[in-house]
């Protein structure tokens, strides 16, 4: 097997396009999963059973259904009901929704890890419930769960190639098209593999830096 640098050079324009889509899907999917996961976690702590029960059913269903199946459903079934979105929007929503059911559990663990004395102190100071959450509980809980959230960012990155099945041309999608057109598979797939390793490593470094900053 001979390494062809010309093939690498020819593939790079497509690679940069795919990289941009991958990073966009990762950033937006992460933001959605973190935000929606926090909403799920807070709703599961409400005293009203008629709120907790539907949230529990939905999150369990989503968590126990393969992301690939969810992608197919959102992209191919929802249009039959009159709900049509772009392929990238559908992919971002699917990733964000799927992983929000995991980040929900992370948030729940972080909230439960806050010492009971913090709740008692907020009650003694007669703080409103909203103020208790935003100023006392959530800052401490989020600080504890940053490492776990970082792990899910890397997991979401590794799942972005699944978006290819709904016509989103991320890195692997571009590599696949290039390979089929030029009959050269080694070079583009190697470039993609190295890119995933580097992005994962950089993401882990950023999360560690954020964790150290929050601990101060």
GROMACS .gro file of C-alpha atoms in nm, residues 7-213:
model
  207
    7UNK     CA    1  -0.518   1.230  -0.263
    8UNK     CA    2  -0.486   1.400   0.075
    9UNK     CA    3  -0.442   1.737  -0.094
   10UNK     CA    4  -0.744   1.677  -0.317
   11UNK     CA    5  -0.955   1.572  -0.019
   12UNK     CA    6  -0.873   1.868   0.207
   13UNK     CA    7  -1.132   2.113   0.063
   14UNK     CA    8  -1.406   1.858   0.130
   15UNK     CA    9  -1.256   1.783   0.470
   16UNK     CA   10  -1.282   2.146   0.583
   17UNK     CA   11  -1.645   2.158   0.474
   18UNK     CA   12  -1.720   1.840   0.669
   19UNK     CA   13  -1.528   1.962   0.972
   20UNK     CA   14  -1.735   2.279   0.984
   21UNK     CA   15  -2.059   2.080   0.977
   22UNK     CA   16  -1.930   1.837   1.240
   23UNK     CA   17  -1.830   2.116   1.479
   24UNK     CA   18  -2.159   2.296   1.420
   25UNK     CA   19  -2.359   1.982   1.497
   26UNK     CA   20  -2.145   1.914   1.803
   27UNK     CA   21  -2.171   2.266   1.945
   28UNK     CA   22  -2.546   2.303   1.890
   29UNK     CA   23  -2.620   1.946   1.998
   30UNK     CA   24  -2.418   1.992   2.317
   31UNK     CA   25  -2.592   2.319   2.398
   32UNK     CA   26  -2.933   2.161   2.347
   33UNK     CA   27  -2.851   1.849   2.548
   34UNK     CA   28  -2.711   2.051   2.841
   35UNK     CA   29  -3.007   2.289   2.846
   36UNK     CA   30  -3.278   2.030   2.795
   37UNK     CA   31  -3.113   1.789   3.038
   38UNK     CA   32  -3.128   2.053   3.310
   39UNK     CA   33  -3.495   2.114   3.234
   40UNK     CA   34  -3.569   1.740   3.262
   41UNK     CA   35  -3.380   1.720   3.592
   42UNK     CA   36  -3.571   2.012   3.742
   43UNK     CA   37  -3.906   1.877   3.624
   44UNK     CA   38  -3.830   1.540   3.780
   45UNK     CA   39  -3.793   1.714   4.117
   46UNK     CA   40  -4.134   1.877   4.109
   47UNK     CA   41  -4.381   1.749   4.370
   48UNK     CA   42  -4.652   1.707   4.105
   49UNK     CA   43  -4.674   1.347   3.992
   50UNK     CA   44  -4.853   1.444   3.670
   51UNK     CA   45  -4.539   1.632   3.568
   52UNK     CA   46  -4.282   1.376   3.680
   53UNK     CA   47  -4.458   1.076   3.524
   54UNK     CA   48  -4.473   1.201   3.161
   55UNK     CA   49  -4.118   1.335   3.182
   56UNK     CA   50  -3.997   1.001   3.315
   57UNK     CA   51  -4.175   0.808   3.039
   58UNK     CA   52  -4.041   1.032   2.762
   59UNK     CA   53  -3.683   1.035   2.885
   60UNK     CA   54  -3.677   0.658   2.942
   61UNK     CA   55  -3.815   0.599   2.593
   62UNK     CA   56  -3.559   0.828   2.431
   63UNK     CA   57  -3.269   0.690   2.633
   64UNK     CA   58  -3.355   0.329   2.549
   65UNK     CA   59  -3.409   0.388   2.178
   66UNK     CA   60  -3.107   0.387   1.943
   67UNK     CA   61  -3.004   0.730   1.816
   68UNK     CA   62  -3.001   0.592   1.463
   69UNK     CA   63  -3.368   0.497   1.488
   70UNK     CA   64  -3.451   0.842   1.622
   71UNK     CA   65  -3.270   1.005   1.330
   72UNK     CA   66  -3.466   0.802   1.077
   73UNK     CA   67  -3.794   0.874   1.255
   74UNK     CA   68  -3.740   1.250   1.282
   75UNK     CA   69  -3.617   1.288   0.924
   76UNK     CA   70  -3.845   1.050   0.736
   77UNK     CA   71  -4.161   1.015   0.948
   78UNK     CA   72  -4.224   1.366   1.081
   79UNK     CA   73  -4.258   1.515   0.728
   80UNK     CA   74  -4.557   1.284   0.677
   81UNK     CA   75  -4.718   1.470   0.968
   82UNK     CA   76  -4.639   1.808   0.817
   83UNK     CA   77  -4.325   1.874   1.024
   84UNK     CA   78  -4.031   1.930   0.793
   85UNK     CA   79  -3.687   2.056   0.899
   86UNK     CA   80  -3.349   2.070   0.733
   87UNK     CA   81  -3.127   1.765   0.764
   88UNK     CA   82  -2.876   1.945   0.987
   89UNK     CA   83  -3.150   2.086   1.213
   90UNK     CA   84  -3.299   1.739   1.247
   91UNK     CA   85  -2.959   1.592   1.330
   92UNK     CA   86  -2.883   1.856   1.591
   93UNK     CA   87  -3.222   1.808   1.753
   94UNK     CA   88  -3.186   1.428   1.756
   95UNK     CA   89  -2.840   1.440   1.915
   96UNK     CA   90  -2.943   1.705   2.166
   97UNK     CA   91  -3.264   1.524   2.263
   98UNK     CA   92  -3.097   1.185   2.288
   99UNK     CA   93  -2.811   1.299   2.507
  100UNK     CA   94  -3.031   1.526   2.720
  101UNK     CA   95  -3.170   1.209   2.877
  102UNK     CA   96  -2.818   1.123   2.992
  103UNK     CA   97  -2.719   1.471   3.104
  104UNK     CA   98  -3.044   1.477   3.303
  105UNK     CA   99  -2.909   1.197   3.521
  106UNK     CA  100  -2.580   1.383   3.560
  107UNK     CA  101  -2.761   1.695   3.677
  108UNK     CA  102  -2.976   1.492   3.916
  109UNK     CA  103  -2.667   1.340   4.073
  110UNK     CA  104  -2.507   1.682   4.105
  111UNK     CA  105  -2.815   1.833   4.268
  112UNK     CA  106  -2.849   1.545   4.512
  113UNK     CA  107  -2.481   1.583   4.604
  114UNK     CA  108  -2.537   1.938   4.731
  115UNK     CA  109  -2.526   1.917   5.115
  116UNK     CA  110  -2.862   1.938   5.291
  117UNK     CA  111  -2.724   2.226   5.495
  118UNK     CA  112  -2.726   2.444   5.184
  119UNK     CA  113  -3.101   2.393   5.146
  120UNK     CA  114  -3.153   2.461   5.515
  121UNK     CA  115  -2.945   2.777   5.501
  122UNK     CA  116  -3.145   2.908   5.205
  123UNK     CA  117  -3.467   2.835   5.393
  124UNK     CA  118  -3.336   3.007   5.705
  125UNK     CA  119  -3.252   3.316   5.499
  126UNK     CA  120  -3.606   3.307   5.356
  127UNK     CA  121  -3.475   3.304   5.001
  128UNK     CA  122  -3.737   3.263   4.726
  129UNK     CA  123  -3.731   2.918   4.567
  130UNK     CA  124  -3.611   3.054   4.233
  131UNK     CA  125  -3.330   3.241   4.407
  132UNK     CA  126  -3.235   2.930   4.602
  133UNK     CA  127  -3.194   2.734   4.281
  134UNK     CA  128  -3.008   2.997   4.078
  135UNK     CA  129  -2.782   3.136   4.352
  136UNK     CA  130  -2.722   2.840   4.583
  137UNK     CA  131  -2.803   2.497   4.443
  138UNK     CA  132  -2.733   2.503   4.069
  139UNK     CA  133  -2.389   2.674   4.087
  140UNK     CA  134  -2.269   2.402   4.324
  141UNK     CA  135  -2.434   2.120   4.131
  142UNK     CA  136  -2.302   2.226   3.791
  143UNK     CA  137  -1.952   2.264   3.929
  144UNK     CA  138  -1.963   1.900   4.036
  145UNK     CA  139  -2.088   1.760   3.706
  146UNK     CA  140  -1.859   1.934   3.455
  147UNK     CA  141  -1.631   1.629   3.409
  148UNK     CA  142  -1.927   1.400   3.333
  149UNK     CA  143  -2.075   1.652   3.090
  150UNK     CA  144  -1.740   1.670   2.915
  151UNK     CA  145  -1.749   1.295   2.858
  152UNK     CA  146  -2.083   1.329   2.684
  153UNK     CA  147  -1.945   1.601   2.457
  154UNK     CA  148  -1.689   1.351   2.330
  155UNK     CA  149  -1.961   1.086   2.295
  156UNK     CA  150  -2.170   1.326   2.088
  157UNK     CA  151  -1.868   1.396   1.867
  158UNK     CA  152  -1.826   1.026   1.799
  159UNK     CA  153  -2.195   0.998   1.708
  160UNK     CA  154  -2.194   1.282   1.453
  161UNK     CA  155  -2.107   1.040   1.166
  162UNK     CA  156  -2.457   0.893   1.213
  163UNK     CA  157  -2.593   1.214   1.061
  164UNK     CA  158  -2.471   1.084   0.725
  165UNK     CA  159  -2.776   0.857   0.711
  166UNK     CA  160  -3.006   1.162   0.686
  167UNK     CA  161  -2.792   1.322   0.412
  168UNK     CA  162  -2.585   1.552   0.638
  169UNK     CA  163  -2.236   1.568   0.487
  170UNK     CA  164  -2.014   1.588   0.793
  171UNK     CA  165  -1.653   1.467   0.789
  172UNK     CA  166  -1.723   1.100   0.731
  173UNK     CA  167  -1.989   1.180   0.472
  174UNK     CA  168  -1.743   1.383   0.266
  175UNK     CA  169  -1.478   1.112   0.306
  176UNK     CA  170  -1.722   0.849   0.183
  177UNK     CA  171  -1.817   1.051  -0.127
  178UNK     CA  172  -1.454   1.128  -0.206
  179UNK     CA  173  -1.358   0.762  -0.170
  180UNK     CA  174  -1.637   0.649  -0.400
  181UNK     CA  175  -1.552   0.908  -0.662
  182UNK     CA  176  -1.173   0.857  -0.661
  183UNK     CA  177  -1.151   0.492  -0.544
  184UNK     CA  178  -0.910   0.597  -0.270
  185UNK     CA  179  -1.016   0.502   0.081
  186UNK     CA  180  -0.703   0.496   0.294
  187UNK     CA  181  -0.611   0.863   0.279
  188UNK     CA  182  -0.949   1.029   0.346
  189UNK     CA  183  -1.048   0.783   0.618
  190UNK     CA  184  -0.710   0.823   0.789
  191UNK     CA  185  -0.745   1.200   0.783
  192UNK     CA  186  -1.092   1.168   0.937
  193UNK     CA  187  -0.966   0.933   1.209
  194UNK     CA  188  -0.684   1.168   1.304
  195UNK     CA  189  -0.926   1.461   1.307
  196UNK     CA  190  -1.160   1.285   1.549
  197UNK     CA  191  -0.870   1.203   1.780
  198UNK     CA  192  -0.746   1.564   1.780
  199UNK     CA  193  -1.092   1.713   1.835
  200UNK     CA  194  -1.162   1.470   2.119
  201UNK     CA  195  -0.830   1.554   2.281
  202UNK     CA  196  -0.884   1.930   2.249
  203UNK     CA  197  -1.235   1.895   2.389
  204UNK     CA  198  -1.103   1.706   2.690
  205UNK     CA  199  -0.841   1.975   2.751
  206UNK     CA  200  -1.105   2.248   2.737
  207UNK     CA  201  -1.329   2.064   2.981
  208UNK     CA  202  -1.038   2.011   3.221
  209UNK     CA  203  -0.952   2.381   3.204
  210UNK     CA  204  -1.316   2.469   3.270
  211UNK     CA  205  -1.326   2.226   3.562
  212UNK     CA  206  -1.014   2.378   3.719
  213UNK     CA  207  -1.158   2.727   3.676
   0.00000   0.00000   0.00000
